[in-house]
């Protein structure tokens, strides 16, 4: 499972530079608080789309300069929409995205299939008296889905689902809520939850407590493990078909872990 953890950590490194489709109807809020929530979710979703493009071979070598620049411009506009001017990630994300499109993905398969926030629970949304800043505390599930070429020129599918506990500061800039900074972030790795579930299954009392639905989800997770970090594919099309078949709700070990407790 080392490949899995490595890919997850790479994503966390990108997210960590901020330090210093989702459900979030957790408590009664005002329209302004809802705007803060939507902006926060938007900021996390766009960070999961770094390096995303569409192509038939998982690389950008067949894309025109106009197409590549179009992807860059659209991504940059989204970053500007969700990140304040002084957010340390604003330019870093843009540079990383352009480097992937113009350099990394030119020479090897580096294809983001899907990703973003699956579900989010907001514990607190507090807006300042002057209405210009807001503090957010939330827990969300982050999902990513990549088809990538490794050093052996084999194709891999990487699709982690992880839980993120986060505190953030939002700022109203040009009358639009944006992410100013992440104050604190803690990530719970799906790999660790899977280990716990496997250990639980070894005990007769716990295994017998699983419902039929939970057993089916365990089977889906086992198949997902086999298809992702235990399998290398010869072609991009073969790996892409596997990646596109993955349902993040079926391979979410946190849901199963919560139900089994």
Short mmCIF file of C-alpha atoms in Angstrom, two decimals:
data_model
loop_
_atom_site.label_atom_id
_atom_site.label_comp_id
_atom_site.label_asym_id
_atom_site.label_seq_id
_atom_site.Cartn_x
_atom_site.Cartn_y
_atom_site.Cartn_z
CA UNK A 1 0.00 0.00 0.00
CA UNK A 2 3.00 2.29 -0.18
CA UNK A 3 2.02 3.66 -3.58
CA UNK A 4 -1.37 4.66 -2.20
CA UNK A 5 0.09 6.56 0.74
CA UNK A 6 2.65 8.28 -1.48
CA UNK A 7 -0.04 9.61 -3.81
CA UNK A 8 -2.14 10.83 -0.91
CA UNK A 9 0.81 12.57 0.69
CA UNK A 10 1.56 14.34 -2.58
CA UNK A 11 -1.92 15.82 -2.47
CA UNK A 12 -1.52 16.86 1.14
CA UNK A 13 1.74 18.66 0.36
CA UNK A 14 -0.15 20.82 -2.14
CA UNK A 15 -2.89 21.51 0.39
CA UNK A 16 -0.50 22.20 3.22
CA UNK A 17 0.92 25.28 1.54
CA UNK A 18 -2.33 27.05 2.50
CA UNK A 19 -1.76 26.69 6.22
CA UNK A 20 -0.84 29.91 8.30
CA UNK A 21 -21.38 18.59 -5.50
CA UNK A 22 -21.51 18.41 -1.78
CA UNK A 23 -23.86 18.34 1.17
CA UNK A 24 -23.49 20.86 3.97
CA UNK A 25 -26.92 21.50 5.45
CA UNK A 26 -25.76 20.92 9.02
CA UNK A 27 -27.39 23.74 10.94
CA UNK A 28 -29.59 26.77 10.34
CA UNK A 29 -27.60 29.51 8.65
CA UNK A 30 -28.11 32.90 7.06
CA UNK A 31 -27.73 33.50 3.31
CA UNK A 32 -24.37 35.15 4.00
CA UNK A 33 -23.14 32.12 5.95
CA UNK A 34 -24.28 29.90 3.08
CA UNK A 35 -22.16 32.04 0.74
CA UNK A 36 -19.16 31.45 2.99
CA UNK A 37 -19.78 27.69 2.89
CA UNK A 38 -20.11 27.62 -0.88
CA UNK A 39 -16.89 29.61 -1.29
CA UNK A 40 -15.02 27.28 1.06
CA UNK A 41 -16.21 24.19 -0.81
CA UNK A 42 -15.32 25.85 -4.11
CA UNK A 43 -11.78 26.53 -2.91
CA UNK A 44 -11.27 22.89 -1.95
CA UNK A 45 -12.75 21.61 -5.20
CA UNK A 46 -10.54 23.76 -7.41
CA UNK A 47 -7.41 22.62 -5.57
CA UNK A 48 -8.37 19.06 -6.52
CA UNK A 49 -8.48 19.98 -10.22
CA UNK A 50 -4.85 21.01 -10.58
CA UNK A 51 -3.45 19.59 -13.81
CA UNK A 52 -6.81 18.45 -15.15
CA UNK A 53 -7.38 18.23 -18.91
CA UNK A 54 -9.06 15.98 -21.46
CA UNK A 55 -7.18 13.88 -24.01
CA UNK A 56 -7.36 10.47 -25.67
CA UNK A 57 -4.01 9.22 -24.42
CA UNK A 58 -3.73 10.76 -20.93
CA UNK A 59 -1.06 13.22 -22.09
CA UNK A 60 -1.03 16.75 -23.46
CA UNK A 61 1.30 16.03 -26.39
CA UNK A 62 -1.66 15.88 -28.77
CA UNK A 63 -3.26 19.11 -27.58
CA UNK A 64 -2.79 22.38 -29.43
CA UNK A 65 -1.29 25.45 -27.79
CA UNK A 66 -4.72 27.05 -27.94
CA UNK A 67 -6.28 24.11 -26.07
CA UNK A 68 -3.58 24.06 -23.39
CA UNK A 69 -3.83 27.81 -22.88
CA UNK A 70 -7.62 27.46 -22.60
CA UNK A 71 -7.25 24.96 -19.75
CA UNK A 72 -4.74 27.26 -18.05
CA UNK A 73 -6.93 30.35 -18.38
CA UNK A 74 -10.03 28.59 -17.04
CA UNK A 75 -8.14 27.16 -14.09
CA UNK A 76 -6.53 30.52 -13.27
CA UNK A 77 -9.93 32.23 -13.33
CA UNK A 78 -11.27 29.68 -10.82
CA UNK A 79 -8.28 30.15 -8.53
CA UNK A 80 -8.79 33.92 -8.64
CA UNK A 81 -12.45 33.37 -7.80
CA UNK A 82 -11.83 31.28 -4.69
CA UNK A 83 -8.47 32.46 -3.31
CA UNK A 84 -7.60 35.91 -1.99
CA UNK A 85 -4.79 37.89 -3.62
CA UNK A 86 -2.47 37.30 -0.66
CA UNK A 87 -3.22 33.57 -0.32
CA UNK A 88 0.13 31.80 -0.61
CA UNK A 89 -1.40 29.07 -2.78
CA UNK A 90 -2.89 31.36 -5.40
CA UNK A 91 0.20 31.60 -7.59
CA UNK A 92 1.61 28.23 -6.53
CA UNK A 93 -1.48 26.43 -7.79
CA UNK A 94 -1.36 28.31 -11.08
CA UNK A 95 2.32 27.50 -11.58
CA UNK A 96 1.84 23.83 -10.68
CA UNK A 97 -1.14 23.48 -13.00
CA UNK A 98 0.73 25.06 -15.93
CA UNK A 99 3.82 22.94 -15.31
CA UNK A 100 1.75 19.75 -15.42
CA UNK A 101 -0.01 20.78 -18.64
CA UNK A 102 3.04 22.12 -20.46
CA UNK A 103 5.81 19.83 -19.20
CA UNK A 104 4.93 16.83 -17.03
CA UNK A 105 1.95 15.55 -19.03
CA UNK A 106 3.72 16.13 -22.33
CA UNK A 107 6.06 13.22 -21.70
CA UNK A 108 4.07 10.76 -19.60
CA UNK A 109 0.54 9.84 -18.65
CA UNK A 110 -0.62 12.17 -15.88
CA UNK A 111 -4.39 12.25 -16.08
CA UNK A 112 -6.82 13.51 -13.46
CA UNK A 113 -10.13 11.74 -14.03
CA UNK A 114 -12.15 13.23 -11.19
CA UNK A 115 -11.89 14.64 -7.69
CA UNK A 116 -13.22 17.07 -5.15
CA UNK A 117 -15.29 17.24 -1.98
CA UNK A 118 -17.67 14.30 -1.58
CA UNK A 119 -19.43 15.53 1.54
CA UNK A 120 -18.88 18.27 4.08
CA UNK A 121 -20.11 18.92 7.62
CA UNK A 122 -19.66 22.47 8.87
CA UNK A 123 -19.20 22.66 12.64
CA UNK A 124 -18.93 26.44 12.77
CA UNK A 125 -19.30 29.44 10.47
CA UNK A 126 -18.68 32.72 12.26
CA UNK A 127 -18.77 36.06 10.43
CA UNK A 128 -17.09 39.15 11.92
CA UNK A 129 -19.13 42.18 12.95
CA UNK A 130 -17.96 44.17 9.96
CA UNK A 131 -18.96 41.31 7.65
CA UNK A 132 -15.55 41.13 5.98
CA UNK A 133 -14.01 37.99 7.49
CA UNK A 134 -15.32 34.60 8.56
CA UNK A 135 -13.99 31.63 10.49
CA UNK A 136 -14.90 28.14 9.30
CA UNK A 137 -14.53 24.77 11.02
CA UNK A 138 -15.49 21.75 8.95
CA UNK A 139 -14.94 18.06 8.29
CA UNK A 140 -15.08 16.84 4.73
CA UNK A 141 -14.34 13.80 2.61
CA UNK A 142 -11.89 14.42 -0.23
CA UNK A 143 -11.81 12.19 -3.30
CA UNK A 144 -9.25 11.96 -6.07
CA UNK A 145 -9.00 9.75 -9.15
CA UNK A 146 -5.82 9.64 -11.28
CA UNK A 147 -4.42 7.52 -14.09
CA UNK A 148 -0.63 7.88 -13.97
CA UNK A 149 2.48 6.41 -15.54
CA UNK A 150 5.14 5.16 -13.10
CA UNK A 151 8.90 4.90 -13.49
CA UNK A 152 8.52 1.47 -15.10
CA UNK A 153 6.20 2.96 -17.75
CA UNK A 154 3.31 0.94 -16.36
CA UNK A 155 -0.03 2.67 -15.87
CA UNK A 156 -1.57 2.91 -12.41
CA UNK A 157 -4.94 4.00 -11.04
CA UNK A 158 -4.82 5.99 -7.80
CA UNK A 159 -8.12 6.90 -6.14
CA UNK A 160 -7.90 7.85 -2.45
CA UNK A 161 -10.80 8.93 -0.25
CA UNK A 162 -9.64 10.75 2.88
CA UNK A 163 -11.22 12.68 5.73
CA UNK A 164 -10.06 16.24 6.41
CA UNK A 165 -10.67 18.20 9.62
CA UNK A 166 -10.01 21.83 8.88
CA UNK A 167 -10.18 25.36 10.26
CA UNK A 168 -10.02 28.22 7.77
CA UNK A 169 -10.20 31.99 7.49
CA UNK A 170 -12.35 33.43 4.72
CA UNK A 171 -12.19 37.02 3.50
CA UNK A 172 -14.64 39.12 1.53
CA UNK A 173 -12.61 40.50 -1.36
CA UNK A 174 -14.30 42.63 -4.05
CA UNK A 175 -17.60 41.70 -2.37
CA UNK A 176 -16.93 37.98 -2.94
CA UNK A 177 -16.07 35.41 -0.24
CA UNK A 178 -12.69 33.77 -0.80
CA UNK A 179 -10.27 31.54 1.09
CA UNK A 180 -7.60 33.58 2.84
CA UNK A 181 -5.75 30.77 4.65
CA UNK A 182 -6.01 27.38 6.28
CA UNK A 183 -5.35 27.77 10.00
CA UNK A 184 -5.30 24.07 10.90
CA UNK A 185 -5.68 20.85 8.94
CA UNK A 186 -5.64 17.20 9.96
CA UNK A 187 -6.01 14.36 7.45
CA UNK A 188 -7.25 10.86 8.30
CA UNK A 189 -5.99 8.41 5.68
CA UNK A 190 -8.39 5.88 4.20
CA UNK A 191 -5.55 3.35 4.23
CA UNK A 192 -5.50 3.39 8.04
CA UNK A 193 -9.27 2.92 8.22
CA UNK A 194 -9.04 -0.02 5.81
CA UNK A 195 -6.45 -1.63 8.07
CA UNK A 196 -8.79 -1.25 11.04
CA UNK A 197 -11.70 -2.74 9.13
CA UNK A 198 -9.56 -5.70 8.08
CA UNK A 199 -8.55 -6.29 11.69
CA UNK A 200 -12.18 -6.06 12.79
CA UNK A 201 -13.19 -8.61 10.18
CA UNK A 202 -10.79 -11.13 11.68
CA UNK A 203 -12.84 -11.29 14.86
CA UNK A 204 -15.97 -13.43 14.63
CA UNK A 205 -18.07 -11.12 16.79
CA UNK A 206 -17.39 -8.07 14.65
CA UNK A 207 -17.66 -9.90 11.34
CA UNK A 208 -21.01 -11.33 12.29
CA UNK A 209 -22.20 -7.83 13.18
CA UNK A 210 -21.72 -6.59 9.61
CA UNK A 211 -24.97 -6.20 7.70
CA UNK A 212 -25.32 -7.58 4.18
CA UNK A 213 -24.96 -4.03 2.84
CA UNK A 214 -21.73 -3.56 4.81
CA UNK A 215 -20.36 -6.87 3.55
CA UNK A 216 -21.07 -5.77 -0.01
CA UNK A 217 -19.23 -2.53 0.62
CA UNK A 218 -16.26 -4.46 2.03
CA UNK A 219 -16.24 -6.51 -1.17
CA UNK A 220 -16.26 -3.28 -3.21
CA UNK A 221 -13.35 -1.92 -1.18
CA UNK A 222 -11.40 -5.17 -1.63
CA UNK A 223 -11.95 -5.00 -5.40
CA UNK A 224 -10.94 -1.32 -5.40
CA UNK A 225 -7.68 -2.15 -3.60
CA UNK A 226 -6.92 -4.84 -6.17
CA UNK A 227 -7.64 -2.51 -9.09
CA UNK A 228 -5.68 0.46 -7.80
CA UNK A 229 -2.44 0.07 -5.88
CA UNK A 230 -2.15 -3.69 -6.46
CA UNK A 231 -2.43 -3.61 -10.26
CA UNK A 232 -0.41 -2.04 -13.08
CA UNK A 233 -1.93 -1.69 -16.53
CA UNK A 234 -0.33 -1.94 -19.95
CA UNK A 235 -2.42 0.72 -21.65
CA UNK A 236 -4.01 4.03 -20.76
CA UNK A 237 -7.42 2.96 -22.08
CA UNK A 238 -7.46 -0.11 -19.83
CA UNK A 239 -6.58 1.92 -16.74
CA UNK A 240 -9.02 4.69 -17.66
CA UNK A 241 -11.89 2.22 -17.90
CA UNK A 242 -11.12 1.04 -14.36
CA UNK A 243 -10.82 4.60 -13.03
CA UNK A 244 -14.11 5.65 -14.59
CA UNK A 245 -15.85 2.61 -13.11
CA UNK A 246 -15.00 3.59 -9.54
CA UNK A 247 -17.81 4.96 -7.42
CA UNK A 248 -16.40 7.04 -4.53
CA UNK A 249 -19.40 6.22 -2.34
CA UNK A 250 -18.81 2.49 -2.77
CA UNK A 251 -15.09 2.70 -1.95
CA UNK A 252 -15.47 5.09 0.98
CA UNK A 253 -14.12 3.16 3.99
CA UNK A 254 -15.08 5.93 6.42
CA UNK A 255 -18.79 5.33 5.87
CA UNK A 256 -18.32 1.64 6.61
CA UNK A 257 -16.12 2.41 9.62
CA UNK A 258 -18.72 4.79 11.06
CA UNK A 259 -21.51 2.22 10.63
CA UNK A 260 -19.50 -0.55 12.26
CA UNK A 261 -18.88 1.46 15.44
#
